[in-house]
């Protein structure tokens, strides 16, 4: 296949990966990587963790230094794509230029769902998505006395753990009845509830907020759904994201909770692929249901899959989803997807905060969540990627050891 | 700036200068050394930044502990001198360190 030029919209985790993988595979044509954020492409996970705490600096966020892009002939452009002209196969840039493509990759990511209450525009109310968000937030987090976090998902809880370690009083409001409910089992939620409690974070479930209160344009508190006023000099929300589909939908591509793609990550236009947070794909580990995942693994593996296809090695995307989150001294690693699990087997002890939860649907192992048991996580990734299957009965046997089972069942 | 040598499995050697405080993984990525994958970007969550540290240098490093030690059990072709390079922080004392890369990271 000879493609003279590949244009990538979005210079985040997924966009960076396609560009790099194309060059690694020997692609000789033109690569344009267009991103609307300032600076060099960087990774987001530390923004709500190590970077906020000052444990890693700004250079360490970068995927690569500037000369990499020159050496690899990856044309990095700081611009915004405003339209896709599918007929003439070109994209229009805010700067006024038009760029022709033979293949277009949409890796536009997602933006934070805004706080849907009055007062959300006050100073001191934040979502965390970009390096700029983290840079603005970091000094405020160090000074804050009363922090309210809205949403007990991954990012909200990561920030809660950071804020409490910096000495703030932290109150988390969550509409659901447990933390990280969309993504983890009850058992794992419980372990993290206890941990946050131990660190001094106040978790308030089945509780939302009706407004953010401020003085002179700055936040001073929030009102909860049950009518209490909580003091707050900083409010951080993490209530989900909305995929950046506008470009694609205006261009007439199929949209369904993200840009709809087939098993090869192709959109409804065969000259356009979509990957990463914005892509809604038939997920092998989710009964091939249209699924959108927000993780580094998903962005990286989908980037690799598209690069391989463009280099003449097409393969349906089927990588095992995995994820991690770091909160205080707890590292949670998840292999597989637990949606629809109906039974669990717990290994390890909650007292030591070293625990793995094996999630089964019927007789099938579908996910393993490990807290501070990274060996279990890596073993689980192997077990979930190939036969034989581990049965719930085997896992429930006294003294069961996941790593030993994996070792004994290697081919 | 300390200089490290990373040797690919096929014998190709790369001289890499790293900043103090940077991880060996990142210095290697910045220098585009093939053979380190670093899928998690240094969060000690993936074990694809595995390397073998030459014995004389191994003794100068703090021992692998906790998460790194547990992850290392799953590094492919793990050896006594295996380390995860995202957990090795560059200091003056590591100037001249030699690391060898495994044939594969997964
Ligand atoms: C604070 C935070 C913590 C996280 N922690 C973890 C973690 O611990 N583990 C994990 O696995 N995942 C984590 N994630 C998720 C992970 O970072 C994302 O899944 C990943 O970045 C998705 O990559 P992407 O390329 O699809 O999107 P992004 O990385 O968001 O990149 C999309 C880019 O496209 C740009 N863009 C959009 N539209 C246009 C346009 N029209 N023109 C030009 N540019 C455009 C955007 O500005 C953005 O820069 C975290 C995310 C955040 C925000
Ligand atoms: S980069 Fe993932 S464990 Fe080192």
Coordinates of C-alpha atoms and ligand atoms in Angstrom, one line a residue:
Chain A
X1 CA 0.0 0.0 0.0
X2 CA 1.4 3.4 -0.8
X3 CA 0.0 6.2 1.2
X4 CA 1.8 9.5 0.5
X5 CA 0.5 11.2 3.6
X6 CA -1.2 10.4 6.9
X7 CA -2.8 13.2 8.9
X8 CA -3.5 12.7 12.5
X9 CA -5.9 15.0 14.4
X10 CA -5.1 15.2 18.1
X11 CA -1.6 15.0 19.5
X12 CA -2.4 13.1 22.7
X13 CA -1.6 9.5 23.7
X14 CA -3.3 7.9 20.7
X15 CA -2.2 10.3 18.1
X16 CA 1.4 10.2 19.2
X17 CA 1.3 6.4 19.2
X18 CA 0.1 6.1 15.6
X19 CA 2.8 8.6 14.4
X20 CA 5.6 6.7 16.3
X21 CA 4.4 3.2 15.3
X22 CA 4.2 4.2 11.6
X23 CA 7.8 5.4 11.6
X24 CA 8.9 2.3 13.6
X25 CA 7.3 0.1 11.0
X26 CA 9.2 1.9 8.2
X27 CA 6.5 4.2 6.8
X28 CA 8.3 6.7 4.5
X29 CA 5.5 9.1 3.7
X30 CA 4.5 12.4 5.3
X31 CA 3.1 12.4 8.8
X32 CA 1.3 15.4 10.2
X33 CA 0.4 15.4 13.8
X34 CA -2.0 18.2 14.6
X35 CA -2.7 19.2 18.2
X36 CA -4.4 22.2 19.7
X37 CA -2.6 22.1 23.0
X38 CA 0.6 24.2 23.5
X39 CA 3.9 22.4 23.9
X40 CA 5.1 18.9 23.1
X41 CA 2.8 15.9 23.4
X42 CA 2.6 14.6 26.9
X43 CA 1.0 11.9 29.1
X44 CA -2.0 12.7 31.2
X45 CA -2.0 10.1 34.0
X46 CA 0.5 11.9 36.3
X47 CA -1.6 15.1 36.1
X48 CA -3.8 13.9 38.9
X49 CA -1.1 12.1 40.8
X50 CA 2.7 12.4 40.8
X51 CA 2.9 15.7 38.8
X52 CA 0.4 17.4 41.2
X53 CA 2.5 16.4 44.1
X54 CA 5.7 17.7 42.4
X55 CA 7.2 14.2 42.4
X56 CA 7.8 14.4 38.7
X57 CA 8.6 17.5 36.7
X58 CA 7.3 18.9 33.4
X59 CA 10.0 17.3 31.2
X60 CA 9.0 13.9 32.6
X61 CA 5.5 14.3 31.3
X62 CA 6.7 14.5 27.7
X63 CA 6.6 11.4 25.5
X64 CA 9.7 12.6 23.6
X65 CA 11.9 15.7 23.4
X66 CA 11.5 18.2 20.5
X67 CA 14.3 16.8 18.3
X68 CA 12.6 13.4 18.1
X69 CA 9.9 14.9 15.9
X70 CA 12.4 16.4 13.6
X71 CA 14.5 13.3 13.4
X72 CA 11.5 11.1 12.8
X73 CA 10.0 13.6 10.3
X74 CA 6.8 13.9 12.3
X75 CA 5.4 17.3 11.5
X76 CA 4.0 18.5 14.7
X77 CA 1.6 21.4 14.2
X78 CA 0.0 23.5 16.9
X79 CA -3.3 24.2 15.3
X80 CA -6.9 23.2 15.4
X81 CA -8.7 21.2 12.7
X82 CA -12.0 22.9 12.1
X83 CA -13.4 20.8 9.3
X84 CA -12.9 17.6 7.3
X85 CA -13.5 17.9 3.6
X86 CA -14.0 14.2 2.8
X87 CA -14.7 14.7 -0.9
X88 CA -11.3 16.3 -1.5
X89 CA -9.6 14.3 1.3
X90 CA -8.3 17.3 3.2
X91 CA -8.6 18.9 6.6
X92 CA -9.0 22.6 7.2
X93 CA -7.0 24.3 9.9
X94 CA -8.0 27.2 12.1
X95 CA -4.8 28.9 10.9
X96 CA -6.4 29.0 7.4
X97 CA -4.4 26.2 5.7
X98 CA -5.8 23.0 4.1
X99 CA -3.9 19.8 4.5
X100 CA -4.4 16.9 2.1
X101 CA -4.5 13.3 3.4
X102 CA -4.5 9.8 2.0
X103 CA -5.5 8.5 5.3
X104 CA -6.9 10.5 8.3
X105 CA -6.7 9.4 11.9
X106 CA -9.1 11.0 14.4
X107 CA -7.6 10.9 17.9
X108 CA -9.4 13.9 19.3
X109 CA -10.0 12.5 22.8
X110 CA -12.7 13.7 25.1
X111 CA -13.4 16.7 27.3
X112 CA -14.7 16.8 30.9
X113 CA -18.4 16.8 31.4
X114 CA -19.0 20.2 32.9
X115 CA -20.5 20.6 36.4
X116 CA -24.2 21.2 35.6
X117 CA -25.0 23.6 38.5
X118 CA -25.0 27.3 39.0
X119 CA -21.7 28.7 40.2
X120 CA -19.6 26.2 38.2
X121 CA -17.9 29.1 36.5
X122 CA -16.5 30.5 39.8
X123 CA -12.7 30.7 40.2
X124 CA -11.4 27.8 42.1
X125 CA -13.7 25.2 40.4
X126 CA -11.7 22.7 38.3
X127 CA -11.8 19.7 36.1
X128 CA -8.4 18.0 35.4
X129 CA -7.7 17.2 31.8
X130 CA -4.7 19.2 30.6
X131 CA -1.3 20.2 31.8
X132 CA -2.6 23.7 32.0
X133 CA -5.3 22.5 34.4
X134 CA -2.7 20.8 36.5
X135 CA -0.3 23.7 36.5
X136 CA -3.1 26.1 37.6
X137 CA -4.4 23.6 40.2
X138 CA -1.1 22.6 41.8
X139 CA -0.4 25.8 43.8
X140 CA -4.0 26.1 44.8
X141 CA -4.1 22.5 46.1
X142 CA -1.1 23.2 48.3
X143 CA -2.8 26.2 49.9
X144 CA -6.4 24.9 50.1
X145 CA -7.9 24.2 53.5
X146 CA -11.3 22.8 52.4
X147 CA -11.5 20.8 49.3
X148 CA -14.7 19.5 47.8
X149 CA -14.4 16.7 45.2
X150 CA -17.4 16.0 43.0
X151 CA -17.5 12.4 41.7
X152 CA -15.8 9.4 43.3
X153 CA -14.4 8.1 40.0
X154 CA -10.7 7.5 39.3
X155 CA -9.7 11.1 38.8
X156 CA -11.7 12.5 41.7
X157 CA -10.3 9.9 44.1
X158 CA -6.8 10.3 42.9
X159 CA -7.1 14.0 43.5
X160 CA -8.8 13.5 46.9
X161 CA -5.8 11.3 48.0
X162 CA -3.4 14.0 46.8
X163 CA -5.3 16.9 48.5
X164 CA -5.6 15.1 51.9
X165 CA -1.9 14.3 51.8
X166 CA -1.2 18.0 51.3
X167 CA -3.1 18.7 54.5
X168 CA -6.5 19.8 53.2
X169 CA -9.8 18.7 54.7
X170 CA -11.4 16.7 51.8
X171 CA -15.1 16.0 51.2
X172 CA -16.1 13.8 48.3
X173 CA -19.7 14.0 46.9
X174 CA -20.8 11.0 44.9
X175 CA -24.3 10.3 43.5
X176 CA -23.8 6.5 43.6
X177 CA -23.5 4.3 46.6
X178 CA -19.8 3.4 46.3
X179 CA -16.6 4.6 44.8
X180 CA -15.5 3.8 41.2
X181 CA -18.9 2.0 40.8
X182 CA -18.8 2.0 37.0
X183 CA -15.5 0.2 36.8
X184 CA -14.8 -2.0 39.8
X185 CA -16.5 -4.7 42.0
X186 CA -18.2 -4.0 45.3
X187 CA -15.3 -5.7 47.1
X188 CA -12.7 -3.3 45.6
X189 CA -14.9 -0.3 46.1
X190 CA -15.1 -1.3 49.8
X191 CA -11.3 -1.6 50.1
X192 CA -10.9 1.9 48.6
X193 CA -13.7 3.4 50.8
X194 CA -11.8 2.1 53.9
X195 CA -8.5 3.5 52.6
X196 CA -9.8 7.0 52.0
X197 CA -11.5 6.9 55.3
X198 CA -8.1 6.0 56.9
X199 CA -6.4 8.9 55.2
X200 CA -9.1 11.2 56.5
X201 CA -11.1 11.8 53.3
X202 CA -14.8 12.2 53.9
X203 CA -16.8 10.2 51.4
X204 CA -20.4 11.2 51.1
X205 CA -22.5 8.8 49.0
X206 CA -25.9 9.3 47.3
X207 CA -25.1 12.9 47.5
X208 CA -24.8 15.5 44.8
X209 CA -24.7 19.3 44.8
X210 CA -27.2 21.9 43.9
X211 CA -24.9 24.9 43.5
X212 CA -21.4 26.3 44.0
X213 CA -21.3 29.4 46.2
X214 CA -18.9 32.2 45.8
X215 CA -17.8 35.7 46.9
X216 CA -16.2 38.2 44.6
X217 CA -16.0 35.6 41.8
X218 CA -14.2 33.0 44.0
X219 CA -15.6 29.8 45.3
X220 CA -16.4 29.7 49.1
X221 CA -18.5 26.6 49.3
X222 CA -21.1 24.3 47.9
X223 CA -24.6 23.3 48.7
X224 CA -25.3 19.6 48.8
X225 CA -28.5 18.0 47.5
X226 CA -29.7 17.5 51.1
X227 CA -29.3 21.2 51.7
X228 CA -26.1 21.4 53.7
X229 CA -23.5 24.1 53.0
X230 CA -19.9 22.8 52.9
X231 CA -17.0 25.3 53.1
X232 CA -14.7 25.0 50.1
X233 CA -11.8 27.1 48.8
X234 CA -11.3 24.5 46.0
X235 CA -13.7 22.4 44.1
X236 CA -12.5 19.7 41.8
X237 CA -14.9 17.7 39.7
X238 CA -14.5 14.4 37.8
X239 CA -18.0 13.4 36.6
X240 CA -17.1 11.7 33.4
X241 CA -16.1 12.9 29.9
X242 CA -17.8 13.6 26.6
X243 CA -16.0 12.4 23.5
X244 CA -14.8 15.1 21.0
X245 CA -17.0 14.0 18.1
X246 CA -18.0 17.3 16.6
X247 CA -15.5 17.3 13.7
X248 CA -16.6 13.8 12.8
X249 CA -20.3 14.4 13.1
X250 CA -20.1 17.6 11.0
X251 CA -18.3 15.6 8.4
X252 CA -21.2 13.1 8.4
X253 CA -19.4 10.1 10.0
X254 CA -21.4 7.7 12.0
X255 CA -21.5 8.6 15.7
X256 CA -22.6 6.5 18.7
X257 CA -21.3 7.6 22.1
X258 CA -18.1 8.4 20.2
X259 CA -17.0 8.0 16.6
X260 CA -18.3 4.7 15.5
X261 CA -15.6 2.3 14.1
X262 CA -15.6 -1.3 13.0
X263 CA -13.3 -4.1 14.3
X264 CA -10.4 -2.6 12.2
X265 CA -11.0 0.8 13.8
X266 CA -12.2 2.3 10.5
X267 CA -15.0 4.8 10.6
X268 CA -17.9 4.8 8.1
X269 CA -15.4 6.4 5.6
X270 CA -12.7 4.0 4.7
X271 CA -10.1 6.7 4.5
X272 CA -10.7 7.7 8.1
X273 CA -9.8 5.8 11.3
X274 CA -10.7 6.8 14.9
X275 CA -8.8 5.7 18.0
X276 CA -8.5 6.3 21.7
X277 CA -11.0 8.0 24.0
X278 CA -13.1 9.2 21.1
X279 CA -13.6 5.8 19.4
X280 CA -16.5 3.6 20.0
X281 CA -15.5 0.1 18.8
X282 CA -16.9 -3.4 19.0
X283 CA -15.1 -4.7 22.0
X284 CA -14.2 -8.4 22.1
X285 CA -14.1 -8.4 25.9
X286 CA -17.6 -6.8 26.0
X287 CA -19.5 -9.3 23.7
X288 CA -18.5 -7.1 20.8
X289 CA -20.9 -4.4 22.0
X290 CA -20.0 -0.9 20.9
X291 CA -17.7 0.3 23.7
X292 CA -15.6 3.4 24.4
X293 CA -12.7 3.1 26.8
X294 CA -10.7 5.8 28.4
X295 CA -7.3 4.4 29.1
X296 CA -3.6 4.6 28.1
X297 CA -3.7 0.9 27.1
X298 CA -6.6 1.5 24.8
X299 CA -5.1 4.6 23.2
X300 CA -1.7 2.9 22.7
X301 CA -2.9 -0.5 21.4
X302 CA -5.4 1.1 19.0
X303 CA -2.7 3.4 17.7
X304 CA -0.5 0.4 17.0
X305 CA -3.3 -1.5 15.3
X306 CA -4.1 1.4 12.9
X307 CA -0.4 1.9 12.1
X308 CA 0.0 -1.8 11.4
X309 CA -3.1 -1.7 9.1
X310 CA -1.8 1.3 7.2
X311 CA 1.5 -0.6 6.7
X312 CA -0.4 -3.5 5.1
X313 CA -0.9 -5.7 8.2
X314 CA -4.6 -5.4 9.0
X315 CA -5.9 -7.3 12.1
X316 CA -9.1 -6.8 14.0
X317 CA -8.5 -5.0 17.3
X318 CA -8.8 -7.4 20.2
X319 CA -6.2 -6.3 22.8
X320 CA -7.1 -7.1 26.5
X321 CA -8.1 -3.9 28.3
X322 CA -6.0 -3.0 31.3
X323 CA -5.8 0.0 33.5
X324 CA -4.2 1.4 36.7
X325 CA -4.9 4.1 39.2
X326 CA -2.7 5.2 42.1
X327 CA -4.3 6.6 45.2
X328 CA -2.1 7.3 48.2
X329 CA -0.2 4.1 48.9
X330 CA -2.7 2.0 47.0
X331 CA -2.0 0.9 43.4
X332 CA -5.1 -0.6 41.7
X333 CA -4.5 -2.5 38.5
X334 CA -7.4 -3.9 36.5
X335 CA -7.1 -6.5 33.7
X336 CA -10.2 -7.2 31.6
X337 CA -13.7 -5.6 31.9
X338 CA -15.8 -6.5 34.9
X339 CA -19.2 -5.2 33.5
X340 CA -21.8 -7.8 34.1
X341 CA -19.9 -9.9 36.6
X342 CA -22.1 -12.1 38.7
X343 CA -19.7 -13.7 41.2
X344 CA -16.3 -12.9 42.7
X345 CA -13.4 -14.8 44.4
X346 CA -11.3 -12.7 46.6
X347 CA -7.6 -13.5 47.2
X348 CA -5.4 -11.9 49.8
X349 CA -6.4 -9.9 52.9
X350 CA -8.2 -6.6 53.1
X351 CA -6.3 -5.8 56.3
X352 CA -3.0 -5.6 54.5
X353 CA -4.7 -3.7 51.6
X354 CA -3.2 -6.4 49.3
X355 CA -6.1 -7.9 47.6
X356 CA -7.1 -9.3 44.2
X357 CA -10.8 -9.7 43.2
X358 CA -11.5 -12.2 40.4
X359 CA -14.7 -11.3 38.6
X360 CA -16.6 -14.1 36.9
X361 CA -19.6 -14.1 34.7
X362 CA -21.0 -17.6 34.9
X363 CA -18.0 -19.8 34.7
X364 CA -16.0 -17.3 32.8
X365 CA -13.3 -15.2 34.3
X366 CA -13.8 -11.7 32.8
X367 CA -11.7 -9.4 35.0
X368 CA -9.1 -9.3 37.8
X369 CA -8.7 -6.2 40.0
X370 CA -5.5 -6.2 42.1
X371 CA -4.7 -3.7 44.8
X372 CA -0.9 -3.7 45.7
X373 CA -0.6 -7.2 44.1
X374 CA 1.1 -6.3 40.7
X375 CA 2.3 -9.8 40.2
X376 CA -1.4 -11.0 40.3
X377 CA -2.2 -8.3 37.7
X378 CA 0.4 -9.4 35.2
X379 CA -0.5 -13.1 35.8
X380 CA -4.2 -12.1 35.2
X381 CA -3.3 -10.4 31.9
X382 CA -1.7 -13.6 30.7
X383 CA -4.6 -15.8 31.9
X384 CA -7.2 -13.6 30.3
X385 CA -5.4 -13.5 27.0
X386 CA -5.2 -17.2 26.3
X387 CA -6.6 -20.6 27.2
X388 CA -7.0 -22.5 29.5
X389 CA -9.7 -20.8 31.5
X390 CA -9.6 -20.6 35.2
X391 CA -12.8 -21.8 36.8
X392 CA -14.4 -20.2 39.8
X393 CA -14.2 -23.5 41.7
X394 CA -10.4 -23.7 41.1
X395 CA -10.0 -20.1 42.2
X396 CA -12.1 -20.6 45.3
X397 CA -9.9 -23.5 46.6
X398 CA -8.1 -22.9 49.8
X399 CA -4.6 -21.5 49.3
X400 CA -5.2 -20.7 45.6
X401 CA -2.3 -18.7 44.2
X402 CA -3.0 -16.8 40.9
X403 CA 0.7 -16.6 39.9
X404 CA 1.3 -20.2 40.6
X405 CA -1.7 -21.2 38.6
X406 CA -0.6 -19.1 35.7
X407 CA 2.9 -20.7 35.8
X408 CA 1.5 -24.2 36.0
X409 CA -0.8 -23.6 33.0
X410 CA 1.6 -22.0 30.6
X411 CA 1.9 -23.7 27.2
Chain B
X1 CA 25.1 15.0 32.8
X2 CA 25.6 11.3 33.5
X3 CA 26.1 9.0 30.5
X4 CA 24.7 5.5 30.4
X5 CA 25.2 2.7 27.9
X6 CA 22.2 0.7 26.8
X7 CA 23.0 -2.4 24.7
X8 CA 20.2 -3.9 22.6
X9 CA 19.8 -7.6 22.4
X10 CA 21.4 -7.7 19.0
X11 CA 24.5 -6.0 20.4
X12 CA 23.9 -2.4 19.2
X13 CA 25.2 -0.1 21.9
X14 CA 23.6 3.4 22.6
X15 CA 25.3 6.1 24.6
X16 CA 22.5 8.0 26.4
X17 CA 22.9 11.1 28.5
X18 CA 20.3 11.5 31.1
X19 CA 19.3 14.3 33.4
X20 CA 19.7 13.9 37.2
X21 CA 16.3 12.9 38.6
X22 CA 15.1 11.5 35.3
X23 CA 14.5 7.7 35.1
X24 CA 16.7 5.5 33.0
X25 CA 13.5 4.5 31.1
X26 CA 12.8 8.1 30.1
X27 CA 16.4 8.9 29.2
X28 CA 16.3 5.8 26.9
X29 CA 12.9 6.9 25.4
X30 CA 14.2 10.4 24.8
X31 CA 17.2 8.9 23.0
X32 CA 14.9 6.7 20.9
X33 CA 16.6 3.5 22.1
X34 CA 14.7 0.6 20.6
X35 CA 13.9 -2.3 22.9
X36 CA 12.2 -0.5 25.7
X37 CA 8.4 -0.3 25.4
X38 CA 7.3 1.5 28.6
X39 CA 3.5 1.1 28.0
X40 CA 2.5 2.8 31.2
X41 CA 4.8 5.7 30.9
X42 CA 6.7 5.0 34.1
X43 CA 3.9 4.3 36.5
X44 CA 5.4 0.9 37.4
X45 CA 2.3 -0.8 36.0
X46 CA 3.4 -2.6 32.9
X47 CA 6.8 -4.3 33.2
X48 CA 7.7 -3.4 29.6
X49 CA 10.8 -1.3 30.5
X50 CA 12.8 -4.3 31.7
X51 CA 16.7 -4.3 31.4
X52 CA 19.6 -6.2 32.9
X53 CA 22.0 -4.1 34.9
X54 CA 25.7 -5.0 34.7
X55 CA 26.7 -6.6 38.0
X56 CA 29.2 -3.9 39.1
X57 CA 26.5 -1.3 38.8
X58 CA 23.7 -3.4 40.4
X59 CA 25.3 -3.1 43.8
X60 CA 25.2 0.7 43.6
X61 CA 21.5 0.8 43.1
X62 CA 18.9 0.6 45.9
X63 CA 17.4 -2.9 45.7
X64 CA 14.1 -3.5 43.9
X65 CA 11.3 -3.3 46.4
X66 CA 7.6 -3.6 46.7
X67 CA 5.8 -3.1 43.4
X68 CA 8.9 -3.3 41.2
X69 CA 10.0 -6.5 42.8
X70 CA 6.6 -8.1 42.4
X71 CA 6.3 -6.9 38.7
X72 CA 9.8 -8.2 37.9
X73 CA 8.6 -11.7 38.6
X74 CA 6.6 -11.3 35.4
X75 CA 9.2 -9.6 33.3
X76 CA 10.0 -11.8 30.3
X77 CA 13.4 -13.7 30.7
X78 CA 13.8 -12.3 34.1
X79 CA 17.3 -12.7 35.7
X80 CA 19.0 -11.9 39.0
X81 CA 20.1 -8.5 37.6
X82 CA 16.8 -7.6 36.1
X83 CA 15.3 -4.2 36.9
X84 CA 12.5 -2.0 35.7
X85 CA 14.2 1.0 34.2
X86 CA 11.4 3.4 35.1
X87 CA 12.2 2.9 38.7
X88 CA 15.9 3.7 38.3
X89 CA 16.6 7.3 38.9
X90 CA 19.7 8.8 37.3
X91 CA 22.3 10.3 39.7
X92 CA 25.9 11.3 39.3
X93 CA 26.8 8.0 40.9
X94 CA 25.3 6.1 37.9
X95 CA 27.6 7.9 35.4
X96 CA 28.9 5.1 33.1
X97 CA 26.3 2.5 34.1
X98 CA 25.8 -0.3 31.5
X99 CA 22.4 -1.9 30.9
X100 CA 21.5 -4.7 28.5
X101 CA 18.0 -5.0 27.0
X102 CA 16.1 -8.3 26.7
X103 CA 15.1 -9.8 23.3
X104 CA 11.5 -8.9 24.0
X105 CA 9.5 -6.9 26.5
X106 CA 6.4 -9.1 26.4
Ligands
LIG1 C1 -6.0 13.5 34.9 C2 -6.1 12.2 34.1 C3 -5.5 11.0 34.7 C4 -5.6 9.8 34.0 N1 -5.0 8.7 34.6 C5 -5.0 7.5 33.9 C6 -4.4 6.3 34.5 O1 -3.9 6.4 35.6 N2 -4.3 5.2 33.7 C7 -4.9 5.2 32.5 O2 -4.8 4.1 31.8 N3 -5.4 6.2 31.9 C8 -5.5 7.4 32.6 N4 -6.1 8.5 32.0 C9 -6.7 8.4 30.7 C10 -5.7 8.6 29.5 O3 -4.9 9.6 29.7 C11 -6.5 8.8 28.2 O4 -7.3 7.6 28.0 C12 -5.7 9.0 27.0 O5 -4.9 10.2 27.2 C13 -6.5 9.0 25.8 O6 -5.7 9.4 24.7 P1 -6.3 10.1 23.4 O7 -5.2 10.3 22.5 O8 -7.5 9.3 22.9 O9 -6.9 11.5 23.9 P2 -6.1 12.7 24.5 O10 -4.8 12.2 25.2 O11 -7.0 13.4 25.4 O12 -5.6 13.6 23.3 C14 -6.6 14.2 22.4 C15 -5.9 15.5 21.9 O13 -6.6 16.0 20.8 C16 -6.7 17.4 20.9 N5 -7.8 17.8 19.9 C17 -9.1 17.6 20.0 N6 -9.8 18.1 19.0 C18 -8.8 18.7 18.2 C19 -8.9 19.4 16.9 N7 -10.1 19.6 16.3 N8 -7.8 19.9 16.4 C20 -6.6 19.6 17.0 N9 -6.4 18.9 18.2 C21 -7.6 18.5 18.8 C22 -7.0 17.6 22.3 O14 -6.8 18.9 22.7 C23 -6.0 16.6 23.0 O15 -4.8 17.2 23.1 C24 -6.1 9.7 32.7 C25 -6.6 10.9 32.1 C26 -6.6 12.1 32.8 C27 -7.2 13.3 32.2
LIG2 S1 7.3 1.9 32.2 FE1 5.7 0.6 32.8 S2 6.6 -0.5 34.5 FE2 8.2 0.8 33.8

